Amino acid sequence: MRPFARILAPWLSFAAVFAAGNAAGAESHSVTFPVKSLVTATEKPVPLEAAWDESWFCAKPATAYHHGIARIACILSAASYDAVDAASFTDSLSLCYSALGFSRENIDYHYDVDYADPVWGNDQCAFSFARREIQTAGGKRTLVCVVIRGTPLNANEWISNLDIGATSSENSVVTMHSGFTRATQQVLTAFYTYLLENHIDMSRACFLVTGHSRGAAVANLLGSLLIQNRLFTPENLYVYTFATPNVTTDKDASSEKYGFIWNIINEEDIVPTVPLSRNRWQFTKYGRCRAMVNYWNADPALYAEKLFPRVNSVYQKLLLRNYEPFGTGPFIPVQVTRMLSQMNKNVASYYSGALGLHNKAERLMRKVFSGDRNILEYSTQDSPLLGTWLNSATDGLLGRLSFAALDMHANEMYLANMLSLEEDELFSTMGSSQLVISGSFEGAVFDKDGNVLVQILDNRVVYKSITLPAAALQLTPASLVIGLPGNADFTVVLYHSSLVPTPVSVRLEQYDAGGILRSVEEKRRVYLHKGMAYRFSAGRENLAQHMVEPEKIKGAVAGAYIKKADLSSIWDVNLLFETGMNSNWVLSGGIQLGAPALFGTALVSHRSNALYDTLQLTAGLGTRQTLWGAVQLETEGLCHFVQDFDTPFSNDDDESGFYFVPSVRFSLALKPRRRVLFFGAASYDFCIDGFNERAFDNALRHNSMHGLALSSSVKAVPSFQFGIRF
């Protein structure tokens, strides 16, 4: 070869490949796919448009994400839920295969699932194989599709979903989800048989593997096994999954070895978060995860005004209603996994113990799917009048939450996002943060314009105050969690009106775009008391700094925040009922009415061992202060009006049997719950010579303690009281 030709040869080869790619690309065209999935509301399949180009395969290795292939995979995974009619090929999946150029004789369905099978039992799934010759940039290839159906509306495969596996993830042995793994082995066995029977040349083939939910889990495991068995290469193995549950504790699952597996998830969806990744569980998926955009991880205006309407337009075609997201990013899935990980510390406790969830969940699945109705019919047929009333009483919130619970995982939702948004619009890497706050405090979350998004009173979330995009949930009586997106700036203010500084802890948790916990900051402790507050930035700034920096504020600045969020309850009127007994065996009951700054007390009392001898009516005024944490200090001035029935009433004051006793009472009250206080009090009744001393001498009381002389004619007689207010 001449030197000049030798130099040009590589460039001519590149040009030939590029020209072939362009030639194949020129055949790219829009295809109409008739789609009917699990909850599609129309009787007939819905026609949806998507581009199709054979040259997509082999133009780039499968380790590079391809949005066009991902869209086709999502369409097939959605259509796989429709009941297959292998005789007439009029079902949605068959029609979609046909739209892609697959002929009937080259499609192999495995939808005749027998759950009574002695080998596989409930650990099965429906799936299909299809093959056809395609022209790619690398020449002629055999395209083989493996489409795995997600969980149908029956108890059997749901029970398999719940069968995580009995091996604890605390040891060095990798735990594989038992139900998914056995179903994958079934698909793998059939797949090898399919390849052999059809004499498919592995070196001249490319493979598209896909599924949604349970189907996604099986597709994920299938992709990993095909590579582990070294019969396939990552370059030609295209695995796209949607709403993939976690399948393994393999620490190598996210390595480059599995870079051809693309798991597309909605971070509002609970399913991709189970089995748990938190604490001792540490379950995960093989391959890479890409999180779709939502109100928490995208520019709020862009998503609300441009992206969401486009997604909603496709969703309306499929469900005949609007798409209803929660609008709270991964907040709800995180709280579900937080609760589950606390109830069951590991896989072993999931199967055993009083709080073991496996058996309970299995019984629930059998109950839900028993009879003639499926799970989708329960919400509309059971107690429709009650449901209508509750929805009306909550201003439509109940209905929206019901739809959101369905929409978060629906294949139609994934499909609407995939088809309506381009790759650079669809995915986000933006994370979010959550603040776990413990102690006794009042607080609020403000947006950048100073609007209150969350109000916290008496260390309790005021749920009616919550305004999106913020989210909050009470975890225990003494702790709560606030969730904030990473696409906006917020200010959190903590306050407490205690006289003694009260400790409150704040812990920052950071989550990635998929809702996976990435970091936990050590607790920051602040000490709150009357006359000051703490504030700190949150949201976007938390993600940037990975920490919270509380700033002490006082005076007018603190007062402005407290007033804006109405955090001071000093003039909030409430009614409390009181009952108690003192050291003189006097039973009392009555009410406190008013605000902490000033309230009135009215009580009726009598001796427990002399029920018909005396009667005491008490009235007075008092004030209540928070001393420390949940401990309150009350000071009251009281007037006791005592009637001794052993001395009949007469006009002679000395013989009337009616006495007036001034008193003061100091109480310490512990408030473990919002409207329950346990209190202990010290009372001092004033005995005045020549005025009411007979009230202290007769059978009204048993004076177990000596009085304290205040003067020659006045002494204070103490007593102690214990009781409850509610």
GROMACS .gro file of N, CA, C and O in nm, residues 643-644 647-659 690-691 694:
model
   72
  643GLN      N    1  -6.760   2.496  10.334
  643GLN     CA    2  -6.882   2.475  10.411
  643GLN      C    3  -6.868   2.347  10.492
  643GLN      O    4  -6.845   2.239  10.437
  644ASP      N    5  -6.878   2.364  10.627
  644ASP     CA    6  -6.874   2.250  10.718
  644ASP      C    7  -7.018   2.214  10.755
  644ASP      O    8  -7.085   2.288  10.825
  647THR      N    9  -7.165   2.195  11.120
  647THR     CA   10  -7.207   2.319  11.188
  647THR      C   11  -7.310   2.387  11.101
  647THR      O   12  -7.275   2.447  10.999
  648PRO      N   13  -7.439   2.376  11.136
  648PRO     CA   14  -7.545   2.431  11.050
  648PRO      C   15  -7.526   2.579  11.027
  648PRO      O   16  -7.479   2.653  11.114
  649PHE      N   17  -7.564   2.625  10.909
  649PHE     CA   18  -7.553   2.766  10.875
  649PHE      C   19  -7.652   2.849  10.959
  649PHE      O   20  -7.766   2.811  10.980
  650SER      N   21  -7.603   2.964  11.013
  650SER     CA   22  -7.689   3.055  11.089
  650SER      C   23  -7.640   3.196  11.065
  650SER      O   24  -7.538   3.218  11.000
  651ASN      N   25  -7.713   3.294  11.121
  651ASN     CA   26  -7.673   3.434  11.105
  651ASN      C   27  -7.554   3.470  11.192
  651ASN      O   28  -7.492   3.575  11.176
  652ASP      N   29  -7.524   3.385  11.287
  652ASP     CA   30  -7.408   3.407  11.373
  652ASP      C   31  -7.283   3.360  11.299
  652ASP      O   32  -7.266   3.241  11.274
  653ASP      N   33  -7.198   3.458  11.261
  653ASP     CA   34  -7.081   3.424  11.182
  653ASP      C   35  -6.993   3.321  11.251
  653ASP      O   36  -6.931   3.236  11.187
  654ASP      N   37  -6.988   3.329  11.386
  654ASP     CA   38  -6.903   3.235  11.457
  654ASP      C   39  -6.955   3.092  11.449
  654ASP      O   40  -6.882   2.997  11.472
  655GLU      N   41  -7.084   3.078  11.425
  655GLU     CA   42  -7.143   2.944  11.422
  655GLU      C   43  -7.193   2.906  11.282
  655GLU      O   44  -7.267   2.810  11.268
  656SER      N   45  -7.155   2.977  11.181
  656SER     CA   46  -7.213   2.956  11.047
  656SER      C   47  -7.163   2.828  10.980
  656SER      O   48  -7.235   2.768  10.901
  657GLY      N   49  -7.039   2.786  11.007
  657GLY     CA   50  -6.983   2.672  10.937
  657GLY      C   51  -6.937   2.704  10.797
  657GLY      O   52  -6.902   2.614  10.720
  658PHE      N   53  -6.936   2.832  10.761
  658PHE     CA   54  -6.893   2.875  10.627
  658PHE      C   55  -6.767   2.960  10.644
  658PHE      O   56  -6.766   3.058  10.717
  659TYR      N   57  -6.659   2.922  10.572
  659TYR     CA   58  -6.531   2.989  10.593
  659TYR      C   59  -6.468   3.028  10.459
  659TYR      O   60  -6.486   2.961  10.357
  690GLY      N   61  -5.915   3.468  11.438
  690GLY     CA   62  -6.035   3.549  11.446
  690GLY      C   63  -6.110   3.560  11.315
  690GLY      O   64  -6.210   3.632  11.305
  691PHE      N   65  -6.064   3.488  11.214
  691PHE     CA   66  -6.131   3.499  11.083
  691PHE      C   67  -6.170   3.362  11.028
  691PHE      O   68  -6.286   3.335  10.999
  694ARG      N   69  -6.122   2.826  11.242
  694ARG     CA   70  -6.202   2.705  11.263
  694ARG      C   71  -6.204   2.615  11.140
  694ARG      O   72  -6.231   2.495  11.151
   0.00000   0.00000   0.00000
